[in-house]
Coordinates of C-alpha atoms and ligand atoms in Angstrom, one line a residue:
M23 CA 18.1 -7.2 -0.4
C24 CA 15.5 -6.2 2.2
G25 CA 12.8 -8.6 3.2
I26 CA 9.3 -7.8 4.9
V27 CA 7.0 -9.8 7.0
A28 CA 3.9 -8.4 8.6
A29 CA 1.1 -9.9 10.6
V30 CA -2.3 -9.3 12.4
A31 CA -3.8 -12.3 14.0
D32 CA -5.6 -13.9 16.9
R33 CA -2.3 -15.3 18.2
N34 CA 1.2 -14.3 19.2
I35 CA 2.7 -13.5 15.8
V36 CA 6.3 -13.0 16.9
P37 CA 7.4 -16.6 16.0
V38 CA 5.8 -16.2 12.6
L39 CA 7.6 -12.9 12.0
L40 CA 11.0 -14.5 12.9
E41 CA 10.5 -17.6 10.9
G42 CA 9.4 -15.5 8.0
L43 CA 12.7 -13.4 8.2
R44 CA 14.7 -16.6 8.4
K45 CA 13.1 -17.8 5.2
L46 CA 14.0 -14.4 3.6
E47 CA 17.6 -14.5 4.6
Y48 CA 18.6 -15.9 1.1
R49 CA 17.8 -12.3 -0.2
G50 CA 20.7 -10.8 1.6
Y51 CA 20.7 -8.5 4.6
D52 CA 22.9 -6.8 7.1
S53 CA 20.5 -6.0 10.1
A54 CA 17.1 -7.0 11.2
G55 CA 14.3 -5.5 13.3
L56 CA 10.6 -5.8 14.2
A57 CA 7.9 -3.6 15.8
L58 CA 4.9 -4.9 17.7
I59 CA 1.9 -3.5 19.4
N60 CA 1.2 -5.0 22.7
E61 CA 0.6 -4.0 26.4
L62 CA 3.9 -1.9 26.3
G63 CA 2.3 0.1 23.4
L64 CA 4.6 0.2 20.3
Q65 CA 7.7 -2.1 21.1
R66 CA 10.6 -2.1 18.7
L67 CA 13.7 -4.4 18.6
R68 CA 16.5 -4.1 16.1
A69 CA 19.9 -5.9 15.7
V70 CA 22.8 -5.5 13.5
G71 CA 23.8 -9.0 11.9
R72 CA 21.8 -12.1 11.8
V73 CA 18.1 -12.7 12.4
A74 CA 19.5 -15.0 15.2
E75 CA 20.6 -11.8 17.1
L76 CA 17.1 -10.4 16.8
T77 CA 15.7 -13.8 18.0
A78 CA 18.0 -13.6 21.1
Q79 CA 16.5 -10.1 21.9
V80 CA 13.1 -11.5 21.6
D81 CA 13.9 -14.4 23.9
E82 CA 15.5 -11.9 26.4
T83 CA 12.6 -9.4 26.5
G84 CA 9.8 -12.0 26.1
A85 CA 8.3 -9.8 23.4
A86 CA 4.9 -11.0 22.1
G87 CA 1.9 -9.4 20.3
N88 CA -0.9 -10.0 17.9
T89 CA 0.1 -7.3 15.5
G90 CA 3.6 -6.7 14.1
I91 CA 6.0 -5.9 11.2
A92 CA 9.4 -7.2 10.6
H93 CA 12.3 -6.6 8.4
T94 CA 15.7 -7.7 7.1
R95 CA 17.7 -4.7 5.8
W96 CA 20.3 -4.6 3.1
A97 CA 21.9 -1.2 3.4
T98 CA 21.6 1.2 0.5
H99 CA 21.2 4.6 2.3
G100 CA 23.3 4.6 5.6
V101 CA 25.6 2.0 6.9
P102 CA 24.4 -1.1 8.5
S103 CA 23.8 -0.2 12.2
E104 CA 21.1 -0.4 14.7
R105 CA 20.0 3.2 14.1
N106 CA 19.6 2.6 10.5
A107 CA 17.8 -0.8 10.9
H108 CA 14.0 -0.8 10.2
P109 CA 11.4 -0.3 11.6
H110 CA 11.6 3.5 11.6
I111 CA 9.2 5.3 13.9
S112 CA 7.4 8.7 13.8
D113 CA 4.7 9.7 16.2
G114 CA 3.5 6.3 17.4
L115 CA 3.7 4.7 13.9
A116 CA 6.3 2.3 12.6
V117 CA 7.4 1.5 9.1
V118 CA 9.4 -1.1 7.2
H119 CA 10.5 -0.6 3.7
N120 CA 12.1 -2.6 0.8
G121 CA 13.4 -0.5 -2.1
I122 CA 14.9 2.8 -2.8
I123 CA 13.1 6.2 -2.5
E124 CA 14.8 8.3 -5.2
N125 CA 13.4 11.8 -4.0
H126 CA 14.2 11.2 -0.3
E127 CA 16.5 14.1 -0.1
A128 CA 13.9 16.6 -1.2
L129 CA 11.2 15.1 1.1
R130 CA 13.7 15.1 4.0
T131 CA 14.4 18.8 3.5
R132 CA 10.6 19.6 3.5
L133 CA 9.9 17.5 6.5
K134 CA 12.9 18.9 8.4
A135 CA 11.4 22.4 7.7
D136 CA 8.1 21.1 9.2
G137 CA 9.9 20.2 12.4
Y138 CA 10.5 16.4 12.0
E139 CA 13.7 15.1 13.5
F140 CA 15.6 12.3 11.8
T141 CA 17.4 9.7 13.8
S142 CA 18.8 7.6 10.9
D143 CA 20.5 8.1 7.5
T144 CA 17.9 6.0 5.6
D145 CA 15.5 6.9 2.9
T146 CA 12.9 5.0 4.8
E147 CA 12.6 7.3 7.8
V148 CA 11.2 10.0 5.3
I149 CA 8.2 7.6 4.7
A150 CA 7.5 7.3 8.5
H151 CA 7.5 11.2 9.0
L152 CA 5.5 11.6 5.8
I153 CA 2.7 9.3 7.0
A154 CA 2.7 11.0 10.4
H155 CA 2.4 14.4 8.7
E156 CA -0.4 13.3 6.5
L157 CA -2.3 11.7 9.4
K158 CA -2.5 15.3 10.9
T159 CA -4.6 16.4 7.9
T160 CA -6.4 13.3 6.8
G161 CA -7.1 11.8 10.2
D162 CA -7.4 8.3 8.7
F163 CA -4.4 5.8 8.7
F164 CA -5.1 4.1 5.4
T165 CA -5.8 7.5 3.6
A166 CA -2.6 9.0 5.1
V167 CA -0.4 6.1 3.8
R168 CA -1.9 6.5 0.3
A169 CA -1.4 10.2 0.4
S170 CA 2.2 9.6 1.4
I171 CA 3.2 7.1 -1.2
A172 CA 1.6 9.2 -3.9
Q173 CA 4.6 11.5 -3.2
L174 CA 7.3 8.8 -3.4
Q175 CA 9.5 8.2 -6.4
G176 CA 11.3 5.0 -6.8
A177 CA 10.7 1.4 -5.8
Y178 CA 9.1 0.3 -2.6
A179 CA 7.1 -2.3 -0.6
I180 CA 6.2 -1.0 2.8
A181 CA 4.3 -2.2 5.9
V182 CA 3.0 0.2 8.4
L183 CA 1.5 -0.1 11.8
R184 CA 0.2 2.3 14.5
E185 CA 0.1 2.2 18.2
V186 CA -3.5 3.6 18.6
E187 CA -5.0 1.2 16.0
P188 CA -3.7 -2.1 17.3
D189 CA -5.5 -4.5 14.9
R190 CA -4.7 -2.8 11.7
V191 CA -1.6 -3.1 9.3
I192 CA -1.2 -1.2 6.0
V193 CA 0.9 -2.3 3.2
A194 CA 1.7 -1.0 -0.3
R195 CA 4.0 -1.8 -3.1
E196 CA 5.5 -0.3 -6.3
G197 CA 8.4 -2.1 -7.9
S198 CA 9.4 -4.2 -4.9
P199 CA 7.4 -7.4 -4.3
L200 CA 4.8 -7.9 -1.7
L201 CA 2.0 -10.5 -1.3
L202 CA -0.7 -11.2 1.2
G203 CA -1.2 -14.5 3.1
L204 CA -4.7 -15.3 4.2
T205 CA -5.7 -17.5 7.2
D206 CA -8.8 -17.9 9.4
E207 CA -7.1 -16.6 12.4
G208 CA -5.6 -13.5 10.8
N209 CA -3.9 -12.0 7.8
Y210 CA -0.2 -11.7 6.7
A211 CA 2.1 -10.0 4.3
A212 CA 5.6 -10.7 3.0
S213 CA 8.2 -10.1 0.2
D214 CA 7.8 -13.7 -1.0
A215 CA 5.6 -16.7 -0.5
S216 CA 8.4 -18.8 1.2
A217 CA 8.1 -16.6 4.2
L218 CA 4.4 -17.4 4.8
L219 CA 4.2 -21.1 3.9
Q220 CA 4.6 -21.7 7.6
V221 CA 1.0 -20.4 8.1
T222 CA -0.8 -20.6 4.8
R223 CA -0.8 -21.4 1.1
R224 CA -3.6 -18.9 0.4
M225 CA -1.8 -16.0 -1.2
V226 CA -2.9 -12.8 -2.9
Y227 CA -0.3 -11.1 -5.0
L228 CA -0.4 -7.3 -5.1
D229 CA 0.1 -5.3 -8.2
N230 CA 2.4 -2.4 -8.5
G231 CA 0.4 0.6 -7.3
D232 CA -1.7 -1.6 -4.8
C233 CA -2.3 -0.7 -1.2
A234 CA -3.9 -3.0 1.3
E235 CA -5.4 -2.8 4.7
L236 CA -5.1 -5.9 6.8
L237 CA -7.3 -6.6 9.8
R238 CA -7.7 -9.8 11.8
G239 CA -10.8 -11.0 10.0
S240 CA -10.7 -9.1 6.7
Y241 CA -8.6 -7.3 4.2
R242 CA -9.3 -4.7 1.4
I243 CA -7.1 -3.5 -1.5
T244 CA -7.2 -0.3 -3.3
R245 CA -5.2 1.6 -5.8
V246 CA -3.1 4.7 -4.5
D247 CA -6.1 6.9 -5.2
G248 CA -8.3 4.8 -3.0
T249 CA -10.3 3.1 -5.8
P250 CA -11.1 -0.5 -4.6
V251 CA -9.6 -3.4 -6.6
E252 CA -9.9 -7.3 -6.4
R253 CA -7.0 -9.4 -6.8
A254 CA -7.2 -13.1 -7.2
E255 CA -6.5 -15.5 -4.3
T256 CA -4.2 -18.3 -5.4
E257 CA -3.1 -21.5 -3.7
S258 CA 0.8 -21.4 -3.7
Q259 CA 2.3 -24.4 -5.2
L260 CA 5.7 -23.5 -4.0
S261 CA 7.6 -26.2 -2.4
A262 CA 8.6 -25.6 1.2
D263 CA 12.0 -26.9 0.0
S264 CA 13.0 -24.7 -3.0
V265 CA 15.8 -27.1 -4.0
E266 CA 13.5 -29.9 -5.0
L267 CA 13.6 -31.0 -8.6
G268 CA 9.9 -30.6 -9.4
Q269 CA 9.1 -31.3 -13.0
Y270 CA 12.7 -31.5 -14.1
R271 CA 15.1 -34.3 -14.7
H272 CA 18.2 -32.6 -13.5
Y273 CA 19.1 -29.5 -11.4
M274 CA 21.1 -28.1 -14.4
Q275 CA 18.0 -28.3 -16.6
K276 CA 15.9 -26.7 -13.8
E277 CA 18.4 -24.0 -13.2
I278 CA 18.6 -23.2 -16.9
F279 CA 14.8 -22.8 -17.0
E280 CA 14.9 -20.7 -13.8
Q281 CA 16.9 -18.0 -15.5
P282 CA 14.0 -15.6 -16.4
V283 CA 12.9 -15.6 -12.6
A284 CA 16.5 -15.4 -11.4
L285 CA 17.1 -12.4 -13.5
S286 CA 13.9 -10.6 -12.5
N287 CA 14.7 -11.2 -8.8
T288 CA 18.3 -9.9 -9.4
L289 CA 17.0 -6.8 -11.1
E290 CA 14.1 -6.3 -8.7
L291 CA 15.4 -3.0 -7.4
I292 CA 15.3 -1.4 -10.8
G293 CA 11.7 -2.7 -11.3
A294 CA 10.1 0.7 -11.1
A295 CA 13.1 2.9 -10.9
R296 CA 13.5 5.9 -13.1
S297 CA 17.1 6.1 -12.6
I298 CA 20.2 4.0 -11.8
Q299 CA 21.4 4.6 -8.2
P300 CA 24.8 3.8 -6.9
G301 CA 23.1 2.5 -3.8
L302 CA 22.4 -0.7 -5.7
L303 CA 25.8 -1.6 -4.8
G304 CA 25.7 -0.7 -1.1
A305 CA 25.5 2.3 1.1
D306 CA 28.9 3.7 0.5
A307 CA 28.9 3.1 -3.3
E308 CA 28.8 6.5 -4.4
V309 CA 31.9 7.6 -2.3
T310 CA 33.8 4.4 -3.1
L311 CA 33.2 4.5 -6.8
K312 CA 33.5 8.2 -7.5
D313 CA 37.2 8.6 -8.3
V314 CA 38.0 5.1 -9.2
R315 CA 40.7 5.0 -11.9
Q316 CA 40.4 1.5 -13.2
I317 CA 38.7 -1.9 -12.6
L318 CA 40.4 -5.2 -11.7
I319 CA 38.1 -8.1 -11.9
I320 CA 39.1 -11.3 -10.2
A321 CA 37.4 -14.7 -10.5
C322 CA 37.5 -18.4 -11.5
G323 CA 35.9 -20.5 -14.1
T324 CA 32.5 -19.4 -15.2
S325 CA 32.6 -16.4 -13.0
Y326 CA 35.9 -15.4 -14.7
H327 CA 34.0 -15.5 -18.1
A328 CA 31.3 -13.2 -16.7
G329 CA 34.2 -10.7 -15.9
L330 CA 35.5 -11.1 -19.4
V331 CA 32.2 -10.1 -20.9
A332 CA 32.0 -7.2 -18.4
R333 CA 35.4 -5.8 -19.6
Y334 CA 33.8 -5.0 -23.0
W335 CA 30.9 -3.3 -21.3
L336 CA 33.0 -1.3 -18.8
E337 CA 35.3 0.0 -21.4
A338 CA 32.8 0.8 -24.1
I339 CA 30.0 2.2 -22.0
A340 CA 31.6 3.4 -18.8
G341 CA 34.9 4.5 -20.4
I342 CA 36.9 3.0 -17.6
S343 CA 40.0 0.7 -18.1
C344 CA 39.4 -2.8 -17.0
S345 CA 41.5 -5.9 -16.6
V346 CA 40.3 -9.4 -15.7
E347 CA 42.4 -12.0 -14.0
V348 CA 42.0 -15.7 -13.1
A349 CA 42.2 -15.7 -9.3
S350 CA 44.7 -18.4 -9.0
E351 CA 47.2 -16.4 -11.2
Y352 CA 46.6 -13.1 -9.8
R353 CA 47.3 -14.1 -6.3
Y354 CA 50.8 -15.2 -7.0
R355 CA 51.7 -12.6 -9.5
D356 CA 53.9 -9.5 -8.9
S357 CA 51.5 -6.9 -10.2
V358 CA 51.5 -3.2 -9.9
P359 CA 48.9 -2.1 -7.3
D360 CA 46.9 1.1 -7.5
P361 CA 44.8 2.1 -4.5
Q362 CA 42.4 3.9 -6.8
T363 CA 41.5 0.6 -8.4
L364 CA 38.1 -0.9 -7.8
V365 CA 38.7 -4.6 -7.2
V366 CA 35.6 -6.6 -8.3
T367 CA 35.5 -10.3 -7.1
I368 CA 32.8 -12.5 -8.7
S369 CA 31.7 -15.8 -7.3
Q370 CA 28.6 -17.9 -7.2
S371 CA 29.5 -19.5 -3.9
G372 CA 31.6 -16.7 -2.3
E373 CA 33.8 -19.5 -0.8
T374 CA 36.1 -20.2 -3.7
A375 CA 39.6 -20.4 -2.1
D376 CA 41.5 -18.8 -5.0
T377 CA 39.2 -15.9 -5.3
L378 CA 39.3 -15.2 -1.6
A379 CA 43.1 -15.5 -1.5
A380 CA 43.2 -13.0 -4.5
L381 CA 41.0 -10.6 -2.7
H382 CA 43.4 -10.8 0.4
H383 CA 46.3 -10.3 -1.8
A384 CA 44.7 -7.1 -3.4
K385 CA 43.9 -5.7 0.0
A386 CA 47.3 -6.4 1.4
Q387 CA 48.7 -4.3 -1.5
G388 CA 46.6 -1.4 -0.4
M389 CA 43.6 -1.8 -2.7
M390 CA 40.8 -1.4 -0.3
R391 CA 38.0 -0.4 -2.7
T392 CA 36.4 -3.8 -3.2
L393 CA 33.2 -5.2 -4.5
A394 CA 31.8 -8.7 -4.4
I395 CA 29.2 -9.9 -6.8
C396 CA 28.0 -13.1 -5.3
N397 CA 24.9 -15.4 -5.0
V398 CA 25.4 -16.3 -1.3
P399 CA 24.8 -13.3 1.1
E400 CA 26.3 -14.9 4.2
S401 CA 29.6 -16.0 2.3
S402 CA 33.1 -15.1 3.3
L403 CA 33.6 -13.1 0.1
V404 CA 30.6 -10.9 0.9
R405 CA 31.8 -10.3 4.4
E406 CA 35.3 -9.3 3.3
T407 CA 34.4 -6.6 0.7
A408 CA 33.5 -3.0 1.1
L409 CA 30.7 -3.2 -1.4
R410 CA 28.5 -6.1 -2.5
F411 CA 25.8 -7.0 -5.0
I412 CA 23.9 -10.1 -4.2
T413 CA 22.6 -11.9 -7.4
R414 CA 19.4 -13.5 -6.6
A415 CA 19.7 -16.7 -8.6
G416 CA 18.5 -18.8 -5.6
P417 CA 20.4 -22.0 -4.7
E418 CA 22.4 -23.4 -7.5
I419 CA 22.8 -27.2 -7.1
G420 CA 24.1 -28.4 -10.5
V421 CA 27.9 -28.3 -10.6
A422 CA 27.7 -26.5 -13.9
S423 CA 26.9 -22.9 -13.2
T424 CA 24.1 -21.5 -15.3
K425 CA 21.7 -19.1 -13.6
A426 CA 24.5 -17.8 -11.5
F427 CA 26.4 -16.8 -14.7
T428 CA 23.4 -14.9 -16.2
T429 CA 22.7 -13.1 -12.9
Q430 CA 26.3 -12.2 -12.6
L431 CA 26.2 -10.6 -16.0
A432 CA 23.1 -8.6 -15.0
A433 CA 25.0 -7.3 -12.0
L434 CA 28.0 -6.4 -13.9
Y435 CA 25.9 -4.5 -16.4
L436 CA 24.3 -2.7 -13.6
L437 CA 27.8 -1.8 -12.3
T438 CA 28.6 -0.5 -15.7
L439 CA 25.7 1.7 -15.8
V440 CA 26.3 3.0 -12.3
L441 CA 30.0 3.9 -13.3
A442 CA 28.9 5.3 -16.6
K443 CA 26.5 7.6 -14.7
L444 CA 28.9 8.7 -12.1
R445 CA 31.4 9.5 -14.9
G446 CA 28.8 11.6 -16.8
R447 CA 28.7 9.2 -19.7
L448 CA 25.0 8.2 -19.4
T449 CA 22.4 10.7 -20.9
A450 CA 18.9 10.6 -19.3
E451 CA 17.7 9.2 -22.6
H452 CA 20.2 6.4 -22.6
E453 CA 19.6 5.7 -19.0
S454 CA 15.9 5.1 -19.5
A455 CA 16.5 3.0 -22.6
E456 CA 18.9 0.8 -20.6
L457 CA 16.4 0.4 -17.8
T458 CA 13.7 -0.6 -20.4
A459 CA 16.0 -3.1 -21.9
L460 CA 17.0 -4.7 -18.5
R461 CA 13.3 -4.9 -17.5
H462 CA 12.5 -6.8 -20.6
L463 CA 15.5 -9.2 -20.2
P464 CA 13.6 -12.0 -18.3
V465 CA 11.1 -12.1 -21.1
A466 CA 13.7 -12.1 -23.7
V467 CA 15.5 -15.0 -22.0
A468 CA 12.2 -17.0 -21.7
K469 CA 11.8 -16.7 -25.5
V470 CA 15.3 -18.1 -26.0
L471 CA 14.3 -21.1 -23.8
E472 CA 11.6 -21.9 -26.3
L473 CA 14.3 -22.9 -28.8
E474 CA 15.0 -26.1 -26.8
P475 CA 13.4 -28.5 -29.2
Q476 CA 15.7 -27.4 -32.1
I477 CA 18.8 -27.5 -29.8
K478 CA 17.9 -30.9 -28.7
E479 CA 17.9 -32.0 -32.3
W480 CA 21.4 -30.4 -32.9
A481 CA 22.7 -32.2 -29.7
G482 CA 22.4 -35.5 -31.6
H483 CA 25.0 -34.3 -34.0
F484 CA 27.5 -33.8 -31.4
A485 CA 27.1 -36.8 -29.2
M486 CA 29.6 -38.9 -31.1
K487 CA 32.3 -36.2 -31.5
Q488 CA 35.5 -36.1 -29.6
H489 CA 36.2 -32.5 -30.0
A490 CA 34.5 -29.1 -30.8
L491 CA 35.5 -25.6 -31.5
F492 CA 33.6 -22.6 -30.3
L493 CA 34.0 -19.2 -32.0
G494 CA 33.0 -15.7 -31.2
R495 CA 34.1 -12.1 -31.5
G496 CA 34.1 -9.1 -29.2
R497 CA 31.9 -9.6 -26.1
H498 CA 30.7 -12.9 -27.6
Y499 CA 34.2 -14.3 -27.4
P500 CA 33.8 -15.0 -23.7
I501 CA 30.4 -16.4 -24.4
A502 CA 32.0 -18.9 -26.7
M503 CA 34.5 -19.7 -23.8
E504 CA 31.7 -20.3 -21.6
G505 CA 30.0 -22.5 -24.1
A506 CA 33.1 -24.6 -24.5
L507 CA 33.6 -24.9 -20.7
K508 CA 29.9 -26.0 -20.2
L509 CA 30.3 -28.7 -22.9
K510 CA 33.6 -30.2 -21.7
E511 CA 32.7 -30.3 -18.1
I512 CA 29.3 -32.1 -18.4
S513 CA 29.8 -34.1 -21.6
Y514 CA 33.5 -34.7 -21.4
I515 CA 33.9 -33.6 -25.0
H516 CA 37.1 -31.7 -25.5
A517 CA 35.9 -28.2 -26.6
E518 CA 38.1 -25.1 -27.1
A519 CA 37.0 -21.5 -27.7
Y520 CA 38.8 -19.0 -30.0
A521 CA 38.3 -15.4 -30.8
A522 CA 37.3 -15.9 -34.5
G523 CA 39.9 -13.7 -35.8
E524 CA 42.5 -16.0 -34.4
L525 CA 41.5 -18.9 -36.4
K526 CA 43.9 -18.7 -39.2
H527 CA 46.8 -18.1 -36.7
G528 CA 46.7 -21.8 -35.8
P529 CA 43.5 -23.6 -35.0
L530 CA 42.2 -23.6 -38.5
A531 CA 44.7 -26.7 -38.9
L532 CA 42.3 -28.7 -36.7
V533 CA 39.2 -28.2 -38.8
D534 CA 38.0 -31.1 -41.0
K535 CA 34.6 -32.8 -41.3
E536 CA 35.0 -34.4 -37.9
M537 CA 35.3 -31.1 -36.2
P538 CA 32.0 -29.4 -35.3
V539 CA 32.4 -25.5 -35.1
I540 CA 29.8 -23.6 -33.0
A541 CA 29.6 -19.9 -33.7
V542 CA 28.0 -17.1 -31.5
A543 CA 26.9 -14.8 -34.2
P544 CA 24.5 -11.9 -33.2
N545 CA 24.1 -9.1 -35.6
D546 CA 26.6 -6.7 -34.2
T547 CA 29.3 -4.6 -35.8
L548 CA 31.6 -7.6 -36.1
I549 CA 29.2 -9.8 -37.9
E550 CA 30.7 -9.4 -41.5
K551 CA 34.1 -10.2 -40.1
L552 CA 32.7 -13.3 -38.4
K553 CA 31.1 -14.4 -41.6
S554 CA 34.4 -14.4 -43.4
N555 CA 35.8 -16.5 -40.5
L556 CA 33.0 -19.0 -41.0
Q557 CA 33.6 -19.2 -44.7
E558 CA 37.1 -20.3 -43.8
V559 CA 35.8 -23.1 -41.7
R560 CA 33.3 -24.2 -44.4
A561 CA 36.0 -24.2 -47.0
R562 CA 37.9 -26.8 -45.0
G563 CA 34.9 -29.1 -44.6
G564 CA 34.1 -28.1 -41.1
E565 CA 30.3 -28.4 -40.0
L566 CA 29.0 -25.2 -38.7
Y567 CA 26.3 -24.6 -36.0
V568 CA 25.5 -20.9 -36.0
F569 CA 23.6 -19.1 -33.1
A570 CA 22.4 -16.0 -35.0
D571 CA 19.7 -13.6 -34.0
A572 CA 16.6 -12.1 -35.4
D573 CA 18.5 -9.5 -37.2
S574 CA 21.2 -11.4 -38.9
E575 CA 20.8 -12.7 -42.4
M576 CA 22.7 -16.0 -42.0
Q577 CA 21.0 -18.7 -44.1
E578 CA 21.1 -22.4 -43.7
S579 CA 23.2 -24.3 -46.5
D580 CA 24.9 -27.5 -46.9
G581 CA 27.0 -28.0 -43.7
V582 CA 25.7 -24.8 -42.3
H583 CA 23.2 -25.0 -39.6
V584 CA 21.5 -21.8 -38.3
L585 CA 19.4 -21.1 -35.4
H586 CA 18.0 -17.5 -35.0
L587 CA 17.4 -16.3 -31.5
P588 CA 14.0 -14.4 -31.4
E589 CA 15.4 -11.0 -30.6
H590 CA 18.5 -8.9 -31.3
Y591 CA 19.6 -7.6 -27.9
G592 CA 22.4 -5.0 -28.4
A593 CA 24.9 -4.8 -25.7
L594 CA 23.0 -7.2 -23.6
S595 CA 23.0 -10.0 -26.3
A596 CA 25.7 -11.9 -24.4
L597 CA 23.2 -12.8 -21.9
L598 CA 20.8 -14.3 -24.4
H599 CA 23.4 -16.1 -26.4
V600 CA 24.8 -18.2 -23.6
V601 CA 21.4 -19.7 -22.9
P602 CA 21.4 -21.9 -26.1
L603 CA 24.9 -23.0 -25.4
Q604 CA 23.9 -24.2 -21.9
L605 CA 21.0 -26.1 -23.5
L606 CA 23.2 -27.6 -26.1
S607 CA 25.7 -28.9 -23.4
Y608 CA 22.9 -30.2 -21.3
H609 CA 21.3 -32.2 -24.2
V610 CA 24.6 -33.5 -25.4
A611 CA 25.4 -34.7 -22.0
L612 CA 21.9 -36.4 -21.7
V613 CA 22.7 -38.3 -25.1
R614 CA 26.1 -39.4 -23.8
G615 CA 24.7 -40.5 -20.4
T616 CA 27.0 -38.6 -18.2
D617 CA 26.2 -37.6 -14.6
V618 CA 24.9 -34.1 -15.5
D619 CA 24.5 -32.6 -12.1
K620 CA 27.8 -34.1 -10.6
P621 CA 30.3 -34.4 -13.4
R622 CA 33.3 -36.5 -12.5
N623 CA 36.3 -34.8 -10.6
L624 CA 34.4 -31.6 -10.0
A625 CA 32.9 -29.9 -6.9
K626 CA 30.3 -27.2 -6.6
S627 CA 32.3 -25.0 -4.3
V628 CA 36.1 -25.0 -4.6
T629 CA 37.1 -24.2 -1.1
V630 CA 40.6 -25.4 -1.5
E631 CA 43.4 -24.2 -3.7
Ligands
F6R713 C1 31.7 -24.1 -14.2 C2 31.7 -23.6 -12.8 C3 33.1 -23.1 -12.2 C4 32.8 -22.1 -11.3 C5 34.2 -21.8 -10.5 C6 34.1 -20.5 -9.6 O1 30.3 -24.4 -14.5 O2 30.7 -23.6 -12.1 O3 33.9 -22.9 -13.2 O4 32.4 -20.9 -11.9 O5 34.5 -22.9 -9.7 O6 33.1 -20.7 -8.6 P1 32.4 -19.6 -7.9 O7 31.6 -18.9 -8.8 O8 31.6 -20.3 -6.8 O9 33.5 -18.8 -7.3

């Protein structure tokens, strides 16, 4: 997703802007640009592709300046191209923007009627013209920016500069992140702290609805209506190297605990949105998705489990038929292609050989509507699909995937809602409830993480076991599968997952007092059926470990251990219920003394067949 860096200082700030953009590359982008004020007036450079292409232009032109704004763009409105790359210019002022302006069409119509000419397909250009227009009446740059953003609906972080005021940058945010970096030689702004650590650790985080004026020697913050506000200055503790372990013993533990942040980063674009926009999935999403007839999800391992959960959502909420295939099977299978299928590939790394080959296979059969859900923006998978959603889990080092999985689920839920909306199955009321539930998700996950001490206690019961059974029903059956995969890959305990209804069709024969049975049991429509399945286990002497939730009435009894998750979370409960299973595997592995982050025989990125 887009990244912003802005600067006004007593030095040439171009190297700072470029280094800042490089630090923001992880957010995902397809073009980059910057605008400077220098002896040429307002100078703009833009390039499709990598920040390296923009750097080459800077080297070629010798561009330099004391005031500038820079941007990496991840296309939502308008294809990736130089003309759509930011900054956008109107009447001597330049704007960069992160987010989506939902009312851009109405504003564009009005501005066109006022004589403004548009040179791009972006929603951002509307902001540039709007500020230029407001300047004509207000005469003051800061006031004009505030008057303009008061008219915007949607999510944004913006930075603006003006040729005739060379020592002034105005920034504002609503929904999308933005912070200030303070130094004695000038002031800076960026989408996240990592971009500014090169010059300072003194940061000021802006709140939603804040606007700020940056000068070389000072800054001030106001609300949109101009009321001055103070925001605390903090000393950033962020490591320049985000892959350091910090307070954690293992990367897997760190990554489990990073899930609330990973989810809020992944869901950043809906932060202040009032509606769900197809543009979340890329500039052409609406056209590509409109008459899709069915969904085919292809992935491996944990990513495959994310796809299995999504099938329940896609069919129930979006009303679209969905199949999910293991990539290594699909690529060699004679299947029946349908060009109106949306092929969704899911991968943390974006380099998994089987998933890539399966995508090639689907395309070779004429299925060109493709979407990647991936954590690595520069990966092969992302380059080869028509649409993409970059999960913002941050680097995942532990071989066992954790935060990548939950962010994949969040992305798949957004896809479900986008399709439901395009297919007329999402009322405004439902849409707003879904947005509220998604926004609260990071907090809900954080509360589940507080159960760690109890889960640690349970882990002791498993350490000496050789086998374990995981049970779930409905969309929690794939969560049981994921729990079993986590346990086997890092603790080397043999674990199998079953749809609980299948128990008496065979696996019940395995159950005795040596077989711990873990049940994923949120209070959904299948809870009574699941309870009967659990009775069957208990009657055969099996020890039960039940992950219930706040609403379920499951009680502890002899041989039945119950842990209640703090909230019941409806359709999204799969996202919460996987977290205790991750923690359980982690603590069982610790007790058994295995190499948690690098389990034997496994690799993080499976780039061979
Ligand atoms: C398990 C795990 C693997 C991966 C699988 C696919 O914890 O991490 O099962 O999910 O190898 O990898 P990606 O998602 O990179 O395609």
